Every structure is written in C-alpha cells, then in structure tokens.
Coordinates of C-alpha atoms in Angstrom, one line a residue:
Chain A
M1 CA -24.5 9.1 -30.4
K2 CA -21.9 7.2 -28.4
L3 CA -19.5 10.1 -29.0
A4 CA -22.0 12.5 -27.7
A5 CA -22.6 10.3 -24.7
A6 CA -18.7 10.1 -24.2
L7 CA -18.7 14.0 -24.5
V8 CA -21.2 14.5 -21.8
A9 CA -19.6 12.0 -19.6
A10 CA -16.1 13.6 -19.9
L11 CA -17.6 17.1 -19.1
V12 CA -19.4 15.6 -16.0
L13 CA -16.2 14.1 -15.0
A14 CA -14.4 17.3 -15.4
A15 CA -16.9 18.9 -12.8
L16 CA -16.2 16.5 -10.1
P17 CA -14.1 19.0 -8.1
F18 CA -17.0 21.4 -8.0
I19 CA -19.5 18.5 -6.8
T20 CA -17.3 17.4 -3.9
S21 CA -14.7 18.9 -1.9
S22 CA -13.7 15.5 -0.5
N23 CA -9.9 14.9 -1.3
Y24 CA -10.6 11.3 -1.0
I25 CA -13.2 11.2 -3.5
I26 CA -11.1 13.2 -5.9
G27 CA -8.2 10.8 -5.3
V28 CA -10.5 7.9 -6.5
G29 CA -11.2 9.9 -9.4
I30 CA -7.6 10.5 -10.3
S31 CA -7.1 6.7 -10.0
A32 CA -10.2 6.0 -12.0
L33 CA -9.0 8.1 -14.9
V34 CA -5.4 7.0 -15.0
F35 CA -6.5 3.2 -14.7
T36 CA -9.0 3.8 -17.6
V37 CA -6.2 5.2 -19.7
A38 CA -3.9 2.2 -18.9
A39 CA -6.8 -0.2 -19.6
A40 CA -7.6 1.3 -22.9
A41 CA -4.0 1.1 -23.8
L42 CA -4.1 -2.6 -22.9
N43 CA -7.5 -3.0 -24.9
L44 CA -5.5 -1.7 -28.0
V45 CA -3.1 -4.6 -27.8
Y46 CA -5.4 -7.2 -26.4
G47 CA -8.9 -6.3 -27.4
F48 CA -8.0 -5.1 -31.0
A49 CA -4.7 -6.9 -32.0
G50 CA -5.5 -9.9 -29.8
L51 CA -2.2 -10.0 -28.1
L52 CA -2.6 -10.7 -24.3
S53 CA 0.4 -8.7 -23.0
F54 CA 1.3 -8.7 -19.4
A55 CA 4.2 -6.5 -20.3
Q56 CA 1.9 -3.6 -19.7
L57 CA 2.8 -3.8 -16.0
G58 CA 6.4 -3.4 -16.8
F59 CA 5.7 -0.5 -19.1
W60 CA 3.7 1.1 -16.3
G61 CA 6.5 0.7 -13.8
I62 CA 9.2 1.9 -16.3
G63 CA 7.0 5.0 -17.0
G64 CA 6.7 5.6 -13.4
Y65 CA 10.3 5.3 -12.7
A66 CA 11.4 7.3 -15.9
A67 CA 9.1 10.2 -14.9
A68 CA 10.2 10.2 -11.1
L69 CA 13.9 10.0 -12.1
T70 CA 13.7 12.7 -14.7
V71 CA 12.4 15.2 -12.1
V72 CA 14.4 14.1 -9.2
T73 CA 17.8 12.8 -10.3
F74 CA 18.1 14.6 -13.6
G75 CA 16.3 17.9 -12.7
G76 CA 13.7 17.9 -15.5
S77 CA 10.1 19.0 -15.1
F78 CA 7.1 17.0 -14.7
W79 CA 6.2 17.2 -18.4
Q80 CA 9.6 16.2 -19.5
G81 CA 9.3 13.2 -17.2
V82 CA 6.0 12.0 -18.7
L83 CA 7.4 12.7 -22.2
W84 CA 10.5 10.8 -21.4
A85 CA 8.3 7.9 -19.9
A86 CA 6.4 7.6 -23.1
L87 CA 9.5 7.8 -25.4
L88 CA 11.5 5.4 -23.4
N89 CA 8.6 2.8 -23.3
G90 CA 8.0 3.2 -27.0
A91 CA 11.6 2.4 -27.7
I92 CA 11.9 -0.4 -25.3
A93 CA 8.7 -2.0 -26.6
L94 CA 10.0 -1.9 -30.1
L95 CA 13.3 -3.5 -28.9
V96 CA 11.8 -6.5 -26.9
G97 CA 8.5 -6.5 -28.9
Y98 CA 10.1 -7.7 -32.2
P99 CA 11.3 -10.9 -30.8
M100 CA 8.3 -11.5 -28.7
L101 CA 5.8 -10.9 -31.6
R102 CA 7.7 -13.5 -33.8
T103 CA 6.6 -16.2 -31.5
N104 CA 3.1 -17.8 -31.3
R105 CA 0.5 -16.4 -29.0
H106 CA 1.3 -18.8 -26.3
A107 CA 4.9 -17.8 -26.1
F108 CA 4.0 -14.3 -26.3
V109 CA 1.8 -14.3 -23.3
I110 CA 4.6 -15.8 -21.3
S111 CA 7.5 -14.0 -22.5
T112 CA 5.5 -10.5 -21.8
L113 CA 5.0 -11.8 -18.3
T114 CA 8.6 -12.6 -17.8
F115 CA 9.4 -9.1 -19.0
A116 CA 7.0 -7.6 -16.3
L117 CA 9.0 -9.6 -13.6
L118 CA 12.3 -8.5 -15.0
V119 CA 11.4 -4.8 -14.5
T120 CA 10.3 -5.6 -11.0
L121 CA 13.6 -7.3 -10.2
V122 CA 15.6 -4.3 -11.8
A123 CA 13.6 -1.8 -9.8
R124 CA 14.2 -3.7 -6.6
D125 CA 18.1 -4.6 -7.4
W126 CA 19.4 -1.6 -9.2
V127 CA 19.8 0.4 -6.1
S128 CA 22.2 2.9 -7.5
L129 CA 19.6 4.2 -9.9
T130 CA 16.2 3.3 -8.5
R131 CA 17.3 3.5 -4.7
G132 CA 15.9 -0.1 -4.5
P133 CA 13.0 -1.0 -2.0
L134 CA 13.2 2.4 -0.4
G135 CA 11.9 4.1 -3.3
I136 CA 11.8 7.8 -4.3
P137 CA 9.7 9.7 -2.0
N138 CA 8.6 13.4 -2.0
L139 CA 7.9 13.7 -5.7
P140 CA 7.3 17.6 -6.1
P141 CA 3.9 18.5 -7.6
P142 CA 3.9 19.5 -11.4
H143 CA 3.8 23.1 -12.4
A144 CA 3.2 24.9 -15.6
L145 CA 2.5 28.6 -16.6
G146 CA 3.5 29.8 -13.3
R147 CA 0.8 27.6 -11.5
R148 CA 1.5 24.7 -9.1
F149 CA -0.8 21.7 -9.5
D150 CA -0.4 21.0 -5.7
T151 CA -3.9 20.5 -4.5
P152 CA -5.9 17.2 -5.4
A153 CA -8.4 19.2 -7.4
K154 CA -5.9 21.0 -9.5
F155 CA -4.0 17.7 -10.1
Y156 CA -7.4 16.1 -10.9
W157 CA -7.8 18.5 -13.9
L158 CA -4.3 17.8 -15.2
V159 CA -5.1 14.1 -15.1
W160 CA -8.5 14.8 -16.8
V161 CA -6.8 16.6 -19.6
F162 CA -4.3 13.8 -20.0
A163 CA -7.0 11.1 -19.9
V164 CA -9.3 12.9 -22.4
T165 CA -6.4 13.5 -24.7
T166 CA -5.2 9.9 -24.8
V167 CA -8.5 8.4 -24.9
A168 CA -9.3 10.7 -27.9
F169 CA -6.2 9.6 -29.6
L170 CA -6.8 6.0 -29.0
Y171 CA -10.3 6.3 -30.2
A172 CA -9.2 7.9 -33.3
L173 CA -6.5 5.2 -33.8
C174 CA -8.9 2.4 -33.0
S175 CA -11.6 3.5 -35.5
S176 CA -9.1 4.2 -38.2
R177 CA -7.8 1.8 -40.9
I178 CA -5.0 0.8 -38.5
G179 CA -7.6 -0.2 -35.8
R180 CA -9.6 -2.3 -38.3
T181 CA -6.4 -4.0 -39.7
L182 CA -5.6 -5.0 -36.2
V183 CA -8.9 -6.5 -35.7
A184 CA -8.6 -8.3 -39.0
I185 CA -5.2 -9.6 -37.9
K186 CA -6.8 -10.9 -34.6
Q187 CA -9.5 -12.6 -36.4
N188 CA -7.7 -14.2 -39.4
E189 CA -4.1 -13.5 -39.8
P190 CA -3.5 -15.7 -42.8
L191 CA -6.2 -13.9 -44.7
V192 CA -4.6 -10.6 -43.9
R193 CA -1.3 -12.0 -45.2
A194 CA -3.1 -13.0 -48.3
Q195 CA -4.4 -9.5 -48.7
G196 CA -0.7 -8.5 -49.0
I197 CA -0.6 -6.7 -45.5
A198 CA 2.3 -7.6 -43.4
P199 CA 1.0 -8.0 -39.9
M200 CA 4.2 -7.3 -38.0
P201 CA 4.4 -3.6 -38.4
Y202 CA 0.9 -3.3 -37.3
K203 CA 1.4 -5.4 -34.3
L204 CA 4.5 -3.6 -33.3
T205 CA 3.0 -0.3 -33.8
A206 CA 0.2 -1.3 -31.5
F207 CA 2.4 -2.8 -28.9
A208 CA 4.7 0.4 -28.9
L209 CA 1.9 2.8 -28.8
S210 CA 0.2 1.0 -26.0
A211 CA 3.7 0.8 -24.2
A212 CA 4.1 4.5 -24.6
I213 CA 0.6 5.5 -23.3
T214 CA 0.8 3.1 -20.4
G215 CA 4.2 4.5 -19.5
A216 CA 2.7 8.0 -19.6
A217 CA -0.1 6.9 -17.3
G218 CA 2.4 5.3 -14.9
G219 CA 4.5 8.5 -14.9
V220 CA 1.3 10.6 -14.1
Y221 CA 0.2 8.2 -11.5
C222 CA 3.4 8.2 -9.5
F223 CA 3.0 11.8 -9.1
H224 CA -0.3 11.4 -7.6
L225 CA 1.1 9.0 -5.1
R226 CA 4.1 11.3 -4.7
I227 CA 6.3 8.3 -4.0
I228 CA 7.7 5.5 -6.3
D229 CA 9.1 2.2 -5.1
P230 CA 9.0 -1.4 -6.2
T231 CA 5.4 -1.8 -4.9
F232 CA 4.4 0.4 -7.9
L233 CA 5.0 -2.8 -10.0
D234 CA 2.7 -4.9 -7.9
F235 CA 0.7 -7.4 -9.9
Y236 CA -2.4 -5.9 -8.5
Y237 CA -2.1 -3.1 -11.1
M238 CA -2.0 -5.6 -14.0
Q239 CA -5.0 -7.3 -12.6
T240 CA -7.0 -4.1 -12.4
F241 CA -6.3 -3.3 -16.0
L242 CA -7.1 -6.7 -17.1
I243 CA -10.3 -7.0 -15.1
I244 CA -11.5 -3.6 -16.5
V245 CA -10.8 -4.8 -20.1
I246 CA -12.5 -8.1 -19.5
I247 CA -15.6 -7.0 -17.7
G248 CA -15.9 -4.1 -20.1
G249 CA -15.6 -6.4 -23.0
S250 CA -12.3 -6.7 -24.8
G251 CA -12.3 -5.3 -28.2
S252 CA -15.2 -2.9 -27.3
F253 CA -13.7 0.6 -27.2
W254 CA -16.4 2.5 -25.0
G255 CA -17.2 -0.7 -23.1
V256 CA -13.7 -0.7 -21.7
I257 CA -13.8 3.1 -21.0
A258 CA -17.1 2.6 -19.1
A259 CA -15.8 -0.2 -17.0
G260 CA -12.6 1.7 -16.2
I261 CA -14.6 4.5 -14.7
A262 CA -17.2 2.3 -12.9
L263 CA -14.7 -0.5 -11.7
S264 CA -12.1 2.0 -10.3
A265 CA -14.6 2.6 -7.4
L266 CA -14.6 -1.2 -6.7
P267 CA -11.3 -1.5 -5.0
E268 CA -12.2 1.5 -2.9
V269 CA -15.5 0.0 -1.7
L270 CA -13.6 -3.2 -1.0
R271 CA -10.7 -1.5 0.8
F272 CA -11.9 -2.8 4.4
S273 CA -9.5 -5.8 4.0
E274 CA -6.4 -5.9 1.8
D275 CA -6.6 -9.8 1.6
L276 CA -10.3 -10.1 1.3
R277 CA -10.2 -7.5 -1.4
M278 CA -7.6 -9.5 -3.6
I279 CA -9.7 -12.7 -3.0
I280 CA -12.8 -10.9 -4.2
Y281 CA -11.0 -9.6 -7.2
G282 CA -9.8 -13.2 -8.1
V283 CA -13.3 -14.5 -7.7
I284 CA -14.7 -11.7 -9.9
L285 CA -12.1 -12.6 -12.6
V286 CA -13.0 -16.3 -12.7
V287 CA -16.7 -15.9 -12.5
A288 CA -16.5 -13.3 -15.3
M289 CA -14.7 -15.6 -17.4
F290 CA -17.3 -18.2 -17.1
V291 CA -20.5 -16.0 -17.1
M292 CA -19.5 -13.2 -19.6
P293 CA -16.4 -14.2 -21.4
A294 CA -16.9 -11.1 -23.8
G295 CA -17.7 -8.7 -21.0
V296 CA -20.7 -6.5 -20.4
A297 CA -20.3 -5.1 -23.9
G298 CA -20.3 -8.5 -25.4
W299 CA -23.3 -9.6 -23.4
L300 CA -25.3 -6.5 -24.4
R301 CA -24.4 -7.1 -28.1
E302 CA -25.6 -10.6 -27.8
R303 CA -28.9 -9.5 -26.2
K304 CA -29.3 -6.9 -29.0
L305 CA -28.8 -9.7 -31.6
A306 CA -31.1 -11.8 -29.9
A307 CA -33.7 -9.3 -30.0
V308 CA -33.2 -8.7 -33.7
R309 CA -33.5 -12.4 -34.5
E310 CA -36.7 -12.5 -32.5
A311 CA -38.1 -9.5 -34.4
L312 CA -37.3 -11.0 -37.7
R313 CA -38.9 -14.5 -36.9
Chain B
M1 CA 40.3 -13.5 -10.5
T2 CA 41.5 -17.0 -9.7
I3 CA 38.9 -19.6 -9.9
D4 CA 39.0 -22.1 -7.2
A5 CA 38.0 -25.6 -8.5
G6 CA 36.4 -26.6 -5.2
Y7 CA 34.3 -23.4 -5.1
L8 CA 33.4 -24.0 -8.6
L9 CA 32.2 -27.7 -8.1
Q10 CA 30.2 -26.5 -5.2
L11 CA 28.5 -24.0 -7.3
T12 CA 27.9 -26.6 -9.9
L13 CA 26.2 -29.0 -7.4
N14 CA 24.2 -26.4 -5.9
G15 CA 23.1 -25.4 -9.5
L16 CA 22.3 -29.0 -10.3
A17 CA 20.1 -29.4 -7.2
L18 CA 18.3 -26.0 -7.9
G19 CA 17.9 -26.8 -11.6
L20 CA 16.2 -30.2 -10.9
L21 CA 13.5 -28.6 -8.6
Y22 CA 13.0 -26.0 -11.4
A23 CA 12.6 -28.9 -13.9
L24 CA 9.9 -30.5 -11.6
I25 CA 7.8 -27.3 -11.9
A26 CA 8.5 -26.7 -15.7
V27 CA 7.7 -30.2 -16.5
G28 CA 4.4 -30.1 -15.1
L29 CA 3.6 -27.0 -16.9
S30 CA 4.8 -28.5 -20.1
L31 CA 2.7 -31.7 -19.4
I32 CA -0.4 -29.6 -18.8
F33 CA 0.3 -27.5 -22.0
G34 CA 1.0 -30.7 -24.1
V35 CA -2.3 -32.3 -23.2
M36 CA -4.7 -29.4 -22.6
E37 CA -3.2 -26.4 -24.4
I38 CA -3.6 -24.6 -21.2
I39 CA -1.0 -22.4 -19.4
N40 CA -1.6 -22.9 -15.7
F41 CA -1.0 -19.7 -13.8
A42 CA -1.9 -21.3 -10.6
H43 CA 1.0 -23.8 -11.0
G44 CA 3.2 -21.9 -8.6
E45 CA 0.4 -21.7 -5.9
L46 CA 0.1 -25.5 -6.3
L47 CA 3.9 -25.6 -5.3
M48 CA 3.1 -23.2 -2.4
L49 CA 0.2 -25.4 -1.2
G50 CA 2.7 -28.4 -1.2
A51 CA 5.1 -26.5 0.8
F52 CA 2.5 -25.4 3.2
A53 CA 1.3 -29.0 3.5
M54 CA 4.9 -29.9 4.3
T55 CA 5.1 -27.4 7.1
F56 CA 1.9 -28.8 8.7
A57 CA 2.6 -32.4 8.2
L58 CA 6.1 -32.5 9.5
P59 CA 5.4 -31.7 13.3
V60 CA 2.5 -34.3 13.1
V61 CA 4.8 -37.1 11.9
G62 CA 7.5 -36.1 14.1
L63 CA 9.7 -34.2 11.7
L64 CA 10.0 -37.4 9.6
Y65 CA 10.8 -36.3 6.0
W66 CA 9.3 -39.0 3.9
P67 CA 5.8 -39.3 5.1
A68 CA 5.3 -35.6 5.2
L69 CA 6.6 -35.4 1.5
A70 CA 4.0 -38.0 0.6
A71 CA 1.3 -36.0 2.3
A72 CA 2.4 -32.8 0.6
I73 CA 2.2 -34.5 -2.9
L74 CA -1.2 -36.1 -2.0
V75 CA -2.6 -32.5 -1.1
A76 CA -1.2 -31.1 -4.3
M77 CA -2.8 -33.8 -6.3
L78 CA -6.1 -33.4 -4.7
A79 CA -6.1 -29.6 -5.3
G80 CA -5.1 -30.4 -9.0
L81 CA -8.1 -32.9 -9.3
L82 CA -10.5 -30.3 -7.8
I83 CA -9.3 -27.5 -10.0
Y84 CA -9.5 -29.7 -13.1
E85 CA -13.1 -30.8 -12.4
I86 CA -14.5 -27.4 -11.2
L87 CA -12.9 -25.1 -13.6
L88 CA -10.6 -26.5 -16.4
A89 CA -13.0 -29.3 -17.5
R90 CA -15.5 -26.7 -18.7
L91 CA -13.1 -25.1 -20.9
R92 CA -13.5 -25.7 -24.5
P93 CA -10.4 -26.2 -26.6
D94 CA -8.9 -23.2 -28.3
E95 CA -9.7 -20.8 -25.4
F96 CA -6.2 -20.2 -24.7
E97 CA -6.7 -16.5 -23.3
R98 CA -9.7 -17.5 -21.3
S99 CA -7.6 -20.5 -19.6
I100 CA -4.9 -17.9 -18.8
L101 CA -7.4 -15.6 -17.0
I102 CA -9.2 -18.3 -15.1
T103 CA -6.0 -19.7 -13.7
L104 CA -4.7 -16.3 -13.1
G105 CA -8.0 -15.5 -10.9
L106 CA -7.4 -18.9 -9.2
S107 CA -3.8 -18.0 -8.4
I108 CA -4.8 -14.6 -6.8
V109 CA -7.6 -16.3 -4.8
L110 CA -5.2 -19.2 -3.6
I111 CA -2.3 -16.8 -2.5
H112 CA -4.7 -14.5 -0.7
T113 CA -6.8 -17.1 1.0
V114 CA -3.5 -18.7 2.4
Q115 CA -2.4 -15.4 3.4
Y116 CA -5.7 -14.5 5.1
F117 CA -5.5 -17.6 7.2
F118 CA -1.9 -18.2 7.9
T119 CA -0.6 -14.7 7.5
A120 CA 2.4 -13.6 5.3
T121 CA 4.9 -14.3 8.0
P122 CA 7.6 -16.6 6.5
R123 CA 7.8 -20.0 8.0
M124 CA 10.9 -22.0 8.7
V125 CA 10.7 -25.8 8.2
D126 CA 12.7 -28.3 10.4
T127 CA 13.1 -32.0 9.3
Q128 CA 14.8 -34.9 11.0
Y129 CA 17.9 -34.0 8.9
G130 CA 18.1 -30.3 10.3
F131 CA 21.1 -28.7 8.7
S132 CA 23.4 -31.7 8.5
G133 CA 24.7 -32.8 5.3
I134 CA 27.5 -34.5 3.5
A135 CA 31.0 -33.0 3.1
I136 CA 33.5 -34.1 0.5
G137 CA 36.6 -32.2 0.9
S138 CA 35.6 -28.3 1.0
I139 CA 32.2 -29.1 -0.7
R140 CA 29.2 -29.4 1.6
L141 CA 25.7 -30.2 0.6
T142 CA 22.9 -30.4 3.1
W143 CA 20.8 -33.6 3.1
T144 CA 17.6 -31.8 2.4
R145 CA 19.1 -30.6 -1.0
V146 CA 20.6 -34.0 -1.8
I147 CA 17.2 -35.6 -1.0
G148 CA 15.2 -32.9 -3.1
A149 CA 17.5 -33.6 -6.2
A150 CA 17.3 -37.3 -5.8
A151 CA 13.7 -37.3 -5.3
A152 CA 13.4 -35.1 -8.6
V153 CA 15.5 -37.7 -10.4
V154 CA 13.4 -40.6 -9.3
A155 CA 10.2 -38.5 -10.2
F156 CA 11.6 -38.0 -13.7
A157 CA 12.5 -41.6 -14.1
G158 CA 8.8 -42.5 -12.9
L159 CA 7.3 -40.0 -15.4
Y160 CA 9.5 -41.3 -18.2
L161 CA 8.4 -45.0 -17.6
T162 CA 4.7 -43.9 -17.1
L163 CA 4.8 -41.9 -20.5
R164 CA 6.7 -44.5 -22.3
F165 CA 5.1 -47.9 -21.1
T166 CA 1.7 -47.4 -19.6
Q167 CA -1.6 -47.2 -21.3
F168 CA -2.2 -44.0 -19.2
G169 CA 0.9 -42.3 -20.5
R170 CA 0.6 -43.3 -24.0
A171 CA -2.9 -41.8 -24.2
M172 CA -1.3 -38.6 -22.9
R173 CA 1.4 -38.6 -25.6
A174 CA -1.2 -39.4 -28.2
I175 CA -3.4 -36.6 -27.3
A176 CA -0.5 -34.3 -27.3
Q177 CA 0.8 -35.3 -30.7
N178 CA -2.6 -35.5 -32.5
R179 CA -5.7 -34.6 -31.0
E180 CA -8.0 -35.7 -33.7
A181 CA -6.3 -39.0 -34.2
A182 CA -6.5 -39.7 -30.6
L183 CA -10.2 -39.1 -30.6
M184 CA -10.7 -41.3 -33.4
V185 CA -9.1 -44.4 -31.7
G186 CA -11.4 -44.0 -28.7
I187 CA -9.1 -42.0 -26.3
R188 CA -11.2 -39.9 -24.0
P189 CA -9.6 -36.4 -23.7
R190 CA -11.4 -35.5 -20.5
V191 CA -10.0 -38.5 -18.6
V192 CA -6.6 -38.0 -20.2
A193 CA -6.5 -34.3 -19.2
R194 CA -7.5 -35.0 -15.6
N195 CA -4.7 -37.6 -15.4
A196 CA -2.3 -35.3 -16.8
M197 CA -3.4 -32.5 -14.4
I198 CA -3.1 -34.9 -11.4
L199 CA 0.4 -36.0 -12.7
A200 CA 1.5 -32.4 -13.0
T201 CA 0.3 -31.2 -9.7
G202 CA 1.8 -34.1 -8.1
L203 CA 5.2 -33.2 -9.4
C204 CA 4.5 -29.6 -8.3
G205 CA 3.6 -30.7 -4.9
L206 CA 6.9 -32.7 -4.8
A207 CA 8.9 -29.6 -5.8
G208 CA 7.1 -27.4 -3.1
A209 CA 7.5 -30.0 -0.3
A210 CA 11.4 -30.5 -1.4
L211 CA 11.8 -26.7 -1.3
A212 CA 10.1 -26.2 2.1
P213 CA 13.2 -27.1 4.2
I214 CA 15.7 -25.3 1.9
Q215 CA 14.0 -21.9 1.7
L216 CA 11.3 -19.9 3.6
V217 CA 7.8 -20.7 3.1
T218 CA 5.5 -17.9 2.2
P219 CA 2.3 -17.4 0.3
Y220 CA 4.2 -15.7 -2.3
M221 CA 6.8 -18.4 -2.9
G222 CA 5.2 -19.7 -5.8
Q223 CA 4.9 -16.5 -7.7
F224 CA 8.7 -16.0 -8.3
L225 CA 9.3 -19.6 -9.2
I226 CA 6.5 -19.7 -11.6
F227 CA 7.8 -16.9 -13.7
K228 CA 11.0 -18.8 -14.2
A229 CA 9.3 -21.9 -15.0
F230 CA 7.2 -20.1 -17.6
A231 CA 10.5 -18.8 -19.1
L232 CA 12.0 -22.2 -19.1
V233 CA 9.1 -23.8 -20.8
I234 CA 9.4 -21.3 -23.6
I235 CA 13.2 -21.8 -23.9
G236 CA 12.7 -25.5 -24.0
G237 CA 9.8 -25.3 -26.5
L238 CA 6.3 -25.2 -25.2
G239 CA 4.9 -28.7 -24.5
N240 CA 8.4 -30.3 -24.9
I241 CA 9.1 -32.2 -21.7
P242 CA 12.8 -33.2 -22.3
G243 CA 13.4 -29.6 -23.4
A244 CA 11.9 -28.2 -20.3
V245 CA 14.2 -30.5 -18.2
A246 CA 17.1 -29.6 -20.2
A247 CA 16.5 -25.8 -20.0
A248 CA 15.7 -26.2 -16.2
V249 CA 19.0 -27.8 -15.3
A250 CA 21.0 -25.6 -17.5
L251 CA 19.3 -22.5 -15.7
G252 CA 20.2 -24.0 -12.3
F253 CA 23.8 -24.0 -13.4
V254 CA 24.0 -20.6 -14.9
E255 CA 22.2 -19.0 -12.1
S256 CA 24.4 -20.7 -9.5
W257 CA 27.6 -19.7 -11.4
I258 CA 26.5 -16.3 -11.8
G259 CA 25.4 -16.0 -8.2
G260 CA 28.9 -17.2 -7.1
F261 CA 30.8 -14.5 -9.0
F262 CA 28.3 -11.5 -9.6
S263 CA 25.7 -9.7 -7.7
A264 CA 22.3 -11.3 -7.0
A265 CA 20.5 -9.0 -9.5
W266 CA 22.4 -10.6 -12.4
Q267 CA 21.3 -13.9 -11.1
E268 CA 17.7 -13.2 -11.2
G269 CA 17.9 -11.5 -14.7
A270 CA 19.8 -14.3 -16.3
V271 CA 16.6 -16.3 -17.2
F272 CA 15.1 -13.4 -19.1
V273 CA 18.2 -12.7 -21.0
L274 CA 18.4 -16.3 -22.0
M275 CA 14.8 -16.3 -23.0
I276 CA 15.1 -13.4 -25.3
A277 CA 18.2 -14.7 -26.8
V278 CA 16.6 -18.0 -27.6
L279 CA 13.4 -16.4 -29.0
M280 CA 15.6 -14.2 -31.2
L281 CA 17.4 -17.3 -32.6
R282 CA 14.5 -19.7 -32.5
P283 CA 11.1 -18.4 -32.1
D284 CA 9.7 -21.9 -31.2
G285 CA 12.3 -22.7 -28.6
L286 CA 15.3 -24.8 -28.6
F287 CA 13.4 -28.0 -29.2
K288 CA 10.5 -28.6 -31.4
R289 CA 6.9 -28.6 -30.2
G290 CA 5.2 -32.1 -30.1
G291 CA 8.3 -33.3 -28.2
M292 CA 6.0 -35.4 -25.8
R293 CA 7.8 -38.3 -27.5
V294 CA 9.8 -39.1 -24.4
G295 CA 11.6 -42.2 -25.9

C-alpha cells in the first residue's frame, strides 16, 4: 500500500519537467530530491540508530568538494566524482566514527558537530586544494552515453534516478534485519548486547553508509549549483535536513520522505527575506519540538492508536 | 628555527588570556549540563548578546568599562532566566535530543533576529582604555585583555566559593551528583536548574562583554566560539567544571603557540585533533563525570 503510493509519487515526480517548463520550479524540484536523500540518510542514523549526528553537514561538504575536485582538478567524470564522494566519505566516517561512537550519546552529538566545523575550516583555509573562499566556479554539466545533462530538465531526471535508487536502497536497508537491529539498539542497547549482538558494527555501518549517501547527495547538488565554495557548508543545510527528519517523524521512513518533498518548497516560499526566513525556520523547529516531538508521522500514529482504543472500549 | 624567549612568553600570556575566556563559556555549558543534562546550543548566542549589550552600554556610560560590563552580564542573565522559564523548564528529564533541537532553534532565532535589527556589519568597540596596555620588556598586553583575564579569574573564584559554601551552590552540586537523593532531601530541581542557568548565562555574558573590545562584534561571533566550547567540555569530561577550565586554558596555550609558529588553519584545527585524540584514549574525557565536586 505504502510502497504503491511511493511508486505513484515517484512517477508523478518524474513527470515534473513535462508539467512545467519553468526552470525555477525544476530547480526547486532538484533541491527537493537531493535534500530528501540527505534527510533520509540522516534518518538512518538519527531516526533508526538513535544517533543525532551533526557530522552529516561535514559529509555533505566533503562530498561536494570531492566530486568537484575530481572533475575540475583531477580531470575525472561526474560519475567518478560522485563515486569518489561516496567512497571517501565512507572511509572518513569509519575512521572518525569509531572513536565518536565509543562515547556516550551526549559526547557523540558534540563531537560530530565539531567535525562539521572542522570541515568548514578546512574548506576555507586549505586554499591550495579547495581554493578557499573563492570556491570552484563553472562546474561542467555531467555527460553520459554521448549526452550532456546541460538543461535543468535533463539534470532533473538524472537527480530523479539518483534519488529513487538511493531511497530504494535505504528502504531495503531500513526494513531489513539490519534496520530492525538498529531500532533495537536505539530502544534498548543492553538488551541487544544480552542477545549476543555487538552494537558497534551496526552503528558504524549505519554511520558510514549514511555518510556515503550524504556525500553523494552533496556531490550531485554542487553540480546543480555549478559552483562550490565554503558556503556549501552553511549550517542552513544541516538545519534543513534536521527539520525534514523531525517534522516528518524521525524513525518513520516514508514520513521523512514525504516531509522532504513537501518541506523543500518551504524555503522557496519564504525566500522574500534571507533573515526572516531563518527566523521562521528556527521558530518552526522550536514549536515542532513542543507540539509534535515525534513529527507528523508520530502524531498520525498516535491518532490511529487513540481511534483503536476508542473502538475497543 | 630559534625560539625567542620573549616571543614565547608573549604567546603564552596571550594564550592564557584567551584560554580563560574560553573557560568562562565552557564552564557555563558544563554547569548547565551537570544540573539539567541539557546541552545549550544557544550558549554562544548568549555570549553574542553580552557583547552586543556591551556595544550599546559603553557609549551610554561614557566608555566606562565596568558599568558596561555589569550591564552586559545583567542582560545575559535576564535572557537566561527567560529562556529557562519559557523553554527549558517544560522539558522532562532524559529528553536530551529534544533539548538540543530546541536550543538549536533558539540559537537560529537569536542570531537572525539580531542580524535583522542590527545588520551583520562587524562593530568595533572602544573603551576608556583604548588600545593602551602594559609593557614588560618586549612583552605587550592591552588593558582590555588583562582585565578580561582578571575578571575571568575573579568569576571563577566567585563560582568556586558559591558552589562550595552557599546553600544555593550545594544544592546544585547535589542535583548533579545524585538527582534522586537530592529530590528526597527536599531540593527543588526546578529552582536549582533556574539558578544554574542564570549563573551560567551570567558567566557567558561576562565572556561576551570581555571579548567585545578585543575582537569584532558580529551576530555570528558566538557560533565559532561555541563549537570550541563544546569540544572543551568533551575533553574535560561532560559536567566536570574543573576539567572544563583545565581543558580551556590548555587550549588557549596550544592555539596561541601554534598560531605563533604555523598558519592560522592549524590553529583552528587544533581543538578537533585534541578532542579526537582524547576520545580515542579516554571516551569519557580526561576527568570523570560527576566532578562537580569543586573542593
């Protein structure tokens, strides 16, 4: 049922360039798909494994820079760039994730946050590699099979394929035994240990996979922007991913996907003022945490439970 | 490379002044964590509020340093009280992630509200001391730095005495050490948490006000400092106040030395490298949790 609905939604989204010829709307669509992928990856670590990771922002930036540098500095193709973005992120996540995951959940949050900040500083200060604040402009459009994805509509389809593939992969992962084990670790880690399952490999796998996917999403997104500079690591992106996960309902797979598509329109609607937009975002975050701590999905689930209880009375 | 002793001493003193200011921020975070198990993301913005209060108070009192400093601390404390009463008091215990996201939202709102009203243009702050300072041989320190460091030391002494000898401070330590036992002997966690929040934001306001004449004041100034303060709190052991102070002063030295001999990029990265190294060796930080035991 949910799967069928998701399939229909994906097909409707694929038809977007037929419905409108506005490059602006297609641009919003590209952002929506990429942000949804990044939010779904965050949902894997936060919603399923219960690890609030701010390192996603760093992985997003590393992915963007890795993809851009592969193409511009090392002369690779767009595809190689995205692949490198994913692989490099996976490797870095394994490396820094191990010490971070050994700590308690408080220290984990803070250390991931510090990691994101470090990436920003490296992007700004390692001028010989990243070209510092000037960034790398004029990223070429990707091409494959003799075609250039140079119009927004063509690029949109490329992003659509990327989004559908990664979301399908994440769905398979989250609904598999691994996904269930992650939820079990989140709910009661001592019990999981008592069952003879070591939590660390699961957590580390989730962290690394989510890093790889976030990196690939960042790599794709910087080719949409056609430029990468340290503002690609603006905390705004992290907030967007977080708000999507929270409003959608962390731990609810389709809730987060739906929220990703729906909420990506919000920043565009609010684009009339850069400052006011961020204020409204902050207020939404605070209010959502008080009114619907489990997001829309959690709220709906509660209504459903209440209805069942009422019927059984 | 020959190392000039005078230069090294200059770097060390600069590092000490810097480290003491870091410590003011980190101690506040540690205090709030110890009492409420909350990590306050908006802590850097309280510092920013303190610095902005300083920029507005200074011209009013004719560039006099001390009254403006007091005003900035009061503004930060008032903000802390409001934040506690409106937002944090409604959190139940063990809602760690929720507390992070609420204070994160608050921090976004504060930064952009200040930016909306006062623009992002950096402000310079002038005090009665201007850029004058003391010089010992080749070593030079501006008065604003000396006073900032001295004020921090006085604040720590005050904090130590409060936590050690007053009922108010003992209640805070009791809650941090054993919540259930503290409840049983009739300590009200709500009141204690509010006091801790006001105390912590006061320290933060002091840090902001002391920093205002030393560096540029912008709506974003709290953000970069808070990341460091977070790392320091982790290195020192979450909730451990002496640990936070020790880590902060050590970072001040390390940053200043690195900044004196290598490029600025290494200086900024030092804190993260230190944190990862410490976490590798001791996942709970250098000093144990529950170290609110100041005496």
